[in-house]
Amino acid sequence: MAAHDADKQGRTSTTAIVVPAVPLSSGKPMPRLGFGTATATLGHAEGHTGVMEAVLRAIGAGYRHFDTAAVYNTEAALGDAVAEAVRTGMIANREEVYITSKLWITDAHPGRVLPAMEKTLQNLQMEYVDMYLIHHPVSMRLPEAEGGPVVVKKDLVAMDVKGVWEEMEECHRRGHARAIGVSNFACKKLENLLCFAKIPPAVVQAEVHPYCRQKKLREFCRSRGIQLCGYSPLGASGTVWANNSVMESPVLKQIAQDRGKTVAQVCIRWIYEQGDVVITKSFNGSRMRENLDIFDWELTDDDRDKIDALPESRGNYDFLVHESGPYKTAEEFWDGEIAAGHCNDITAIVSSD
């Protein structure tokens, strides 16, 4: 595709918003707003071309931080989009983007981390990722056959965290990952990891939105020099695991009306004001730009007080909990740091059998 063709499709960055970045304990600074590529169908309905086009639109809007994972089935499309953006001059080179990917639970075993890292780099067609995360603090036995649910609860097993983290550190030492971190680790699990980590996690990625405020985790991370990165800022609206209370909240709707903004912008701005990195996700071009429009205004103290008074709940609640697994209750999985959960039927991607 020629550069002028990219221009015609609205991919140029002439009006792109410049996103601030935050320094990390290792690697290059991370842009404060990222573009997520996780979809409810794990990339199947959108297809390679659909994901690739969405990433190109996002680059044109100003996004430079892109979040993927082995389980999302979007690594290859993201890699092709970045290569296309470089080829057409939308960005100067690969260094201009920040790429995060994640180790899936079937590969969260000693001896499987480095091969999984190499597969991710092969998918992305890149020599390194900027951030590599352990996706969840649990492992799963390898499935007997491909094509089934991504999580089979009876196959969940305790993770050898020390052994897995040592191989994450080896990924870092080899230059495959410029920085390493974790996702969905609560404070107790982080404290355990820090007891033996030679390279501490630079980032913890977790669900963050006005109904899942993560105050305890945020304070813990600040005290240890770890950057909190929030996913599902809108409560994963539109997915089967959604916390629907966020987008349907009368309180958030009123704040949005008072500020002349959308509920989505209020949520993203609130997380940004906490000092977190935010991973947004929309493949719609106008909403991509809308999600970036959060830098030149602020919430009021009254707005913040109203958000702080909202009941706590989350969407990512108990889908890695099972009576035969290492975590038998949601409270156990999240180290007792959540008050309530809200999780719809996710049988399309999770099996108990």
Short mmCIF file of C-alpha atoms in Angstrom, two decimals:
data_model
loop_
_atom_site.label_atom_id
_atom_site.label_comp_id
_atom_site.label_asym_id
_atom_site.label_seq_id
_atom_site.Cartn_x
_atom_site.Cartn_y
_atom_site.Cartn_z
CA MET A 1 0.00 0.00 0.00
CA ALA A 2 1.44 3.37 -1.02
CA ALA A 3 1.69 6.26 1.41
CA HIS A 4 -0.97 8.26 -0.45
CA ASP A 5 -3.35 5.30 -0.10
CA ALA A 6 -2.78 5.38 3.63
CA ASP A 7 -3.59 9.09 3.60
CA LYS A 8 -6.90 8.38 1.88
CA GLN A 9 -7.87 5.93 4.60
CA GLY A 10 -7.31 8.43 7.40
CA ARG A 11 -4.10 6.91 8.66
CA THR A 12 -1.89 9.97 8.49
CA SER A 13 -0.52 11.31 11.74
CA THR A 14 -0.59 14.99 10.78
CA THR A 15 -3.31 15.67 13.37
CA ALA A 16 -2.29 12.92 15.76
CA ILE A 17 -2.33 13.60 19.49
CA VAL A 18 1.01 13.25 21.24
CA VAL A 19 0.60 10.92 24.24
CA PRO A 20 2.77 11.57 27.34
CA ALA A 21 5.02 8.72 28.51
CA VAL A 22 6.10 7.60 31.97
CA PRO A 23 9.62 6.33 32.80
CA LEU A 24 9.87 2.75 34.06
CA SER A 25 12.43 0.94 36.20
CA SER A 26 13.75 -0.68 33.02
CA GLY A 27 13.36 -0.18 29.29
CA LYS A 28 12.13 2.93 27.54
CA PRO A 29 9.30 5.17 28.80
CA MET A 30 5.80 3.74 28.34
CA PRO A 31 3.13 5.93 26.68
CA ARG A 32 0.38 6.66 29.20
CA LEU A 33 -2.41 5.60 26.80
CA GLY A 34 -2.16 2.30 24.98
CA PHE A 35 -4.24 0.59 22.32
CA GLY A 36 -5.51 -2.86 23.26
CA THR A 37 -6.00 -5.64 20.72
CA ALA A 38 -7.91 -8.15 22.86
CA THR A 39 -11.36 -8.93 21.46
CA ALA A 40 -14.29 -10.96 22.73
CA THR A 41 -13.68 -13.51 19.95
CA LEU A 42 -9.90 -13.58 20.53
CA GLY A 43 -9.33 -12.08 17.10
CA HIS A 44 -11.31 -14.68 15.14
CA ALA A 45 -14.30 -12.56 14.08
CA GLU A 46 -12.16 -9.52 13.33
CA GLY A 47 -9.61 -11.48 11.34
CA HIS A 48 -6.02 -10.60 10.52
CA THR A 49 -6.99 -7.78 8.15
CA GLY A 50 -9.51 -6.26 10.55
CA VAL A 51 -7.01 -6.09 13.41
CA MET A 52 -4.28 -4.78 11.11
CA GLU A 53 -6.49 -2.00 9.75
CA ALA A 54 -7.55 -1.03 13.28
CA VAL A 55 -3.93 -0.75 14.40
CA LEU A 56 -3.10 1.40 11.37
CA ARG A 57 -6.02 3.70 12.20
CA ALA A 58 -4.78 3.88 15.78
CA ILE A 59 -1.26 4.82 14.65
CA GLY A 60 -2.78 7.54 12.50
CA ALA A 61 -4.70 8.87 15.50
CA GLY A 62 -1.56 9.05 17.63
CA TYR A 63 -1.34 5.77 19.55
CA ARG A 64 2.21 4.49 19.95
CA HIS A 65 1.68 1.90 22.71
CA PHE A 66 0.12 -1.39 21.59
CA ASP A 67 -0.95 -4.23 23.87
CA THR A 68 -1.27 -7.81 22.66
CA ALA A 69 -0.83 -11.35 24.00
CA ALA A 70 -0.26 -14.84 22.70
CA VAL A 71 -3.84 -15.82 23.56
CA TYR A 72 -5.36 -12.82 21.72
CA ASN A 73 -4.33 -14.15 18.28
CA THR A 74 -3.44 -10.59 17.28
CA GLU A 75 0.36 -10.60 17.47
CA ALA A 76 0.85 -11.32 13.76
CA ALA A 77 -1.65 -8.65 12.68
CA LEU A 78 -0.03 -6.11 14.98
CA GLY A 79 3.40 -6.95 13.60
CA ASP A 80 2.18 -6.58 10.02
CA ALA A 81 0.55 -3.24 10.85
CA VAL A 82 3.73 -1.85 12.39
CA ALA A 83 5.76 -3.02 9.40
CA GLU A 84 3.23 -1.37 7.06
CA ALA A 85 3.32 1.85 9.06
CA VAL A 86 7.10 1.97 8.77
CA ARG A 87 7.01 1.15 5.06
CA THR A 88 4.50 3.88 4.26
CA GLY A 89 6.18 6.49 6.45
CA MET A 90 3.45 6.77 9.08
CA ILE A 91 6.18 6.15 11.65
CA ALA A 92 9.93 6.39 11.20
CA ASN A 93 10.85 2.97 12.57
CA ARG A 94 9.90 0.20 15.00
CA GLU A 95 11.53 2.15 17.86
CA GLU A 96 8.69 4.68 17.60
CA VAL A 97 6.16 2.22 19.02
CA TYR A 98 5.92 0.49 22.39
CA ILE A 99 4.86 -3.16 22.14
CA THR A 100 3.60 -5.24 25.06
CA SER A 101 2.81 -8.95 24.84
CA LYS A 102 2.05 -11.65 27.40
CA LEU A 103 2.95 -15.22 28.31
CA TRP A 104 -0.18 -17.42 28.29
CA ILE A 105 -0.88 -19.85 31.13
CA THR A 106 -0.15 -22.99 29.08
CA ASP A 107 3.40 -21.69 28.59
CA ALA A 108 3.82 -20.47 32.17
CA HIS A 109 6.07 -23.41 33.06
CA PRO A 110 9.87 -23.61 33.38
CA GLY A 111 11.26 -24.70 30.03
CA ARG A 112 8.39 -23.18 28.04
CA VAL A 113 8.91 -19.44 28.58
CA LEU A 114 11.77 -18.84 26.16
CA PRO A 115 10.14 -20.84 23.33
CA ALA A 116 6.91 -18.88 23.90
CA MET A 117 8.86 -15.62 23.79
CA GLU A 118 10.50 -16.68 20.52
CA LYS A 119 7.09 -17.58 19.05
CA THR A 120 5.76 -14.14 20.01
CA LEU A 121 8.72 -12.43 18.33
CA GLN A 122 8.20 -14.59 15.26
CA ASN A 123 4.51 -13.60 15.14
CA LEU A 124 5.37 -9.92 15.54
CA GLN A 125 8.29 -10.10 13.09
CA MET A 126 10.33 -8.18 15.66
CA GLU A 127 13.63 -8.67 17.42
CA TYR A 128 12.24 -7.63 20.79
CA VAL A 129 9.15 -6.49 22.68
CA ASP A 130 9.26 -3.47 24.93
CA MET A 131 7.34 -5.26 27.69
CA TYR A 132 6.67 -8.96 28.32
CA LEU A 133 4.18 -9.90 31.03
CA ILE A 134 3.15 -13.10 32.80
CA HIS A 135 -0.53 -13.03 31.87
CA HIS A 136 -1.95 -14.62 35.06
CA PRO A 137 -0.53 -15.98 38.34
CA VAL A 138 -1.57 -19.53 37.45
CA SER A 139 -0.51 -22.20 34.97
CA MET A 140 -2.45 -24.76 32.95
CA ARG A 141 -1.53 -28.18 31.65
CA LEU A 142 -1.13 -28.32 27.88
CA PRO A 143 -4.39 -29.17 26.10
CA GLU A 144 -4.65 -32.59 24.50
CA ALA A 145 -5.80 -31.03 21.22
CA GLU A 146 -5.92 -27.58 19.66
CA GLY A 147 -9.11 -25.66 18.98
CA GLY A 148 -10.83 -26.07 22.33
CA PRO A 149 -11.54 -23.52 25.07
CA VAL A 150 -8.55 -21.37 25.98
CA VAL A 151 -9.11 -22.21 29.66
CA VAL A 152 -9.97 -25.68 30.93
CA LYS A 153 -10.49 -25.22 34.64
CA LYS A 154 -9.77 -28.82 35.63
CA ASP A 155 -6.33 -28.41 34.06
CA LEU A 156 -5.34 -25.35 36.12
CA VAL A 157 -2.24 -25.93 38.25
CA ALA A 158 -0.11 -23.87 40.61
CA MET A 159 2.57 -21.86 38.87
CA ASP A 160 6.24 -22.32 39.68
CA VAL A 161 6.54 -18.56 39.98
CA LYS A 162 10.24 -18.59 40.79
CA GLY A 163 11.10 -20.85 37.88
CA VAL A 164 8.92 -18.93 35.43
CA TRP A 165 10.24 -15.55 36.58
CA GLU A 166 13.85 -16.72 36.21
CA GLU A 167 13.09 -17.45 32.56
CA MET A 168 11.35 -14.08 32.19
CA GLU A 169 14.58 -12.54 33.47
CA GLU A 170 16.49 -14.56 30.88
CA CYS A 171 14.23 -13.10 28.18
CA HIS A 172 15.27 -9.69 29.45
CA ARG A 173 18.98 -10.55 29.59
CA ARG A 174 18.91 -11.85 26.03
CA GLY A 175 17.31 -8.63 24.80
CA HIS A 176 14.08 -10.33 23.73
CA ALA A 177 12.14 -8.18 26.20
CA ARG A 178 13.40 -4.71 27.09
CA ALA A 179 11.35 -4.87 30.29
CA ILE A 180 9.34 -7.55 32.10
CA GLY A 181 6.36 -7.54 34.40
CA VAL A 182 3.16 -9.30 35.41
CA SER A 183 -0.58 -9.08 34.89
CA ASN A 184 -3.41 -9.87 37.31
CA PHE A 185 -1.08 -10.25 40.31
CA ALA A 186 -2.49 -8.85 43.56
CA CYS A 187 -0.29 -7.48 46.38
CA LYS A 188 0.44 -10.74 48.19
CA LYS A 189 1.58 -12.44 44.99
CA LEU A 190 3.69 -9.42 44.06
CA GLU A 191 5.31 -9.41 47.49
CA ASN A 192 6.22 -13.06 47.04
CA LEU A 193 7.70 -12.40 43.59
CA LEU A 194 9.79 -9.50 44.88
CA CYS A 195 11.34 -11.77 47.52
CA PHE A 196 13.39 -13.62 44.91
CA ALA A 197 13.29 -11.48 41.74
CA LYS A 198 16.73 -10.35 40.60
CA ILE A 199 14.99 -8.07 38.09
CA PRO A 200 11.82 -6.68 39.69
CA PRO A 201 8.70 -6.30 37.54
CA ALA A 202 8.57 -2.89 35.87
CA VAL A 203 4.80 -3.03 35.36
CA VAL A 204 1.73 -4.67 36.85
CA GLN A 205 -1.24 -4.78 34.51
CA ALA A 206 -4.65 -5.07 36.18
CA GLU A 207 -8.31 -4.29 35.67
CA VAL A 208 -8.86 -0.63 36.60
CA HIS A 209 -11.99 1.50 36.21
CA PRO A 210 -14.24 3.61 38.46
CA TYR A 211 -15.85 0.46 39.90
CA CYS A 212 -12.54 -1.38 40.31
CA ARG A 213 -10.29 1.35 41.67
CA GLN A 214 -7.34 -0.77 42.86
CA LYS A 215 -6.29 1.64 45.60
CA LYS A 216 -4.37 -0.96 47.62
CA LEU A 217 -2.55 -2.32 44.56
CA ARG A 218 -1.69 1.18 43.34
CA GLU A 219 -0.22 2.18 46.70
CA PHE A 220 1.78 -1.05 46.84
CA CYS A 221 3.16 -0.48 43.35
CA ARG A 222 4.14 3.09 44.13
CA SER A 223 6.00 1.99 47.22
CA ARG A 224 7.98 -0.55 45.17
CA GLY A 225 8.64 1.56 42.07
CA ILE A 226 6.28 -0.48 39.88
CA GLN A 227 4.03 1.17 37.29
CA LEU A 228 0.35 0.19 37.38
CA CYS A 229 -1.19 -0.27 33.94
CA GLY A 230 -4.98 -0.47 33.82
CA TYR A 231 -6.96 -2.55 31.35
CA SER A 232 -10.75 -2.60 30.80
CA PRO A 233 -11.12 1.12 31.69
CA LEU A 234 -14.77 0.96 30.57
CA GLY A 235 -15.45 -2.32 32.37
CA ALA A 236 -14.81 -4.36 29.18
CA SER A 237 -18.12 -3.15 27.77
CA GLY A 238 -19.32 -5.32 24.90
CA THR A 239 -17.56 -8.50 26.00
CA VAL A 240 -19.01 -11.58 27.68
CA TRP A 241 -16.96 -10.86 30.82
CA ALA A 242 -18.12 -7.24 31.01
CA ASN A 243 -18.73 -5.28 34.17
CA ASN A 244 -21.82 -3.53 32.78
CA SER A 245 -22.11 -1.24 35.78
CA VAL A 246 -19.48 1.12 34.35
CA MET A 247 -21.09 2.30 31.13
CA GLU A 248 -24.58 2.15 32.67
CA SER A 249 -23.63 4.12 35.78
CA PRO A 250 -25.95 7.10 36.48
CA VAL A 251 -23.12 8.73 38.48
CA LEU A 252 -20.64 8.50 35.60
CA LYS A 253 -23.26 9.63 33.10
CA GLN A 254 -23.97 12.73 35.19
CA ILE A 255 -20.27 13.55 35.56
CA ALA A 256 -19.87 13.17 31.79
CA GLN A 257 -22.81 15.48 31.14
CA ASP A 258 -21.45 18.07 33.57
CA ARG A 259 -18.02 18.04 31.90
CA GLY A 260 -19.35 17.92 28.35
CA LYS A 261 -17.58 14.60 27.84
CA THR A 262 -18.50 10.96 27.31
CA VAL A 263 -18.60 8.30 30.02
CA ALA A 264 -15.61 6.67 28.31
CA GLN A 265 -13.58 9.87 28.51
CA VAL A 266 -14.48 10.30 32.18
CA CYS A 267 -13.30 6.75 32.96
CA ILE A 268 -10.04 7.11 31.04
CA ARG A 269 -9.34 10.56 32.48
CA TRP A 270 -9.98 9.30 36.02
CA ILE A 271 -7.45 6.46 35.60
CA TYR A 272 -4.95 8.85 34.01
CA GLU A 273 -5.29 11.20 37.00
CA GLN A 274 -4.38 8.30 39.31
CA GLY A 275 -0.98 8.15 37.62
CA ASP A 276 -1.71 4.87 35.84
CA VAL A 277 -1.09 3.87 32.26
CA VAL A 278 -4.40 3.11 30.51
CA ILE A 279 -5.05 0.47 27.86
CA THR A 280 -8.06 1.49 25.76
CA LYS A 281 -9.70 -0.62 23.12
CA SER A 282 -11.92 0.40 20.22
CA PHE A 283 -11.54 -0.49 16.57
CA ASN A 284 -13.85 2.41 15.63
CA GLY A 285 -11.80 5.33 14.29
CA SER A 286 -13.86 8.12 15.85
CA ARG A 287 -13.90 6.46 19.26
CA MET A 288 -10.14 5.88 19.03
CA ARG A 289 -9.65 9.63 18.76
CA GLU A 290 -12.30 10.30 21.41
CA ASN A 291 -10.42 8.05 23.84
CA LEU A 292 -7.28 10.14 23.28
CA ASP A 293 -9.06 13.41 24.05
CA ILE A 294 -8.43 13.38 27.80
CA PHE A 295 -5.33 15.54 28.24
CA ASP A 296 -6.57 19.16 28.24
CA TRP A 297 -9.23 18.99 30.95
CA GLU A 298 -9.63 17.66 34.51
CA LEU A 299 -12.23 16.12 36.75
CA THR A 300 -13.30 18.19 39.75
CA ASP A 301 -12.77 17.20 43.37
CA ASP A 302 -16.51 16.57 43.58
CA ASP A 303 -16.31 14.25 40.56
CA ARG A 304 -13.50 12.30 42.18
CA ASP A 305 -15.39 12.02 45.48
CA LYS A 306 -18.43 10.62 43.67
CA ILE A 307 -16.28 8.03 41.90
CA ASP A 308 -14.57 7.05 45.15
CA ALA A 309 -18.02 6.34 46.65
CA LEU A 310 -19.06 3.87 43.92
CA PRO A 311 -19.37 0.21 44.97
CA GLU A 312 -16.42 -2.01 44.06
CA SER A 313 -16.85 -4.79 41.51
CA ARG A 314 -14.96 -6.25 38.58
CA GLY A 315 -15.52 -8.26 35.41
CA ASN A 316 -12.37 -10.40 35.56
CA TYR A 317 -13.48 -12.22 38.67
CA ASP A 318 -13.46 -16.00 38.90
CA PHE A 319 -12.77 -17.57 35.50
CA LEU A 320 -9.45 -18.99 36.75
CA VAL A 321 -10.99 -20.34 39.95
CA HIS A 322 -11.94 -24.02 40.31
CA GLU A 323 -12.49 -26.51 43.10
CA SER A 324 -9.63 -28.67 41.84
CA GLY A 325 -7.29 -25.79 41.00
CA PRO A 326 -4.71 -23.85 43.01
CA TYR A 327 -7.28 -21.11 43.71
CA LYS A 328 -10.63 -22.39 44.88
CA THR A 329 -12.30 -19.00 45.49
CA ALA A 330 -12.10 -15.55 43.90
CA GLU A 331 -11.02 -14.14 47.26
CA GLU A 332 -8.05 -16.52 47.23
CA PHE A 333 -7.11 -15.63 43.65
CA TRP A 334 -7.24 -11.87 44.30
CA ASP A 335 -5.68 -12.06 47.78
CA GLY A 336 -8.89 -10.77 49.36
CA GLU A 337 -8.49 -7.39 47.64
CA ILE A 338 -11.94 -7.24 46.02
CA ALA A 339 -15.35 -6.67 47.53
CA ALA A 340 -17.56 -8.12 44.80
CA GLY A 341 -17.54 -9.53 41.32
CA HIS A 342 -19.67 -9.31 38.21
CA CYS A 343 -18.93 -11.91 35.57
CA ASN A 344 -21.26 -12.99 32.78
CA ASP A 345 -21.28 -16.39 31.07
CA ILE A 346 -17.88 -17.02 29.49
CA THR A 347 -18.36 -20.65 28.52
CA ALA A 348 -17.27 -19.88 24.94
CA ILE A 349 -13.69 -19.55 26.09
CA VAL A 350 -13.69 -21.36 29.44
CA SER A 351 -14.52 -24.97 30.25
CA SER A 352 -14.84 -26.55 33.66
CA ASP A 353 -14.50 -30.06 32.25
#
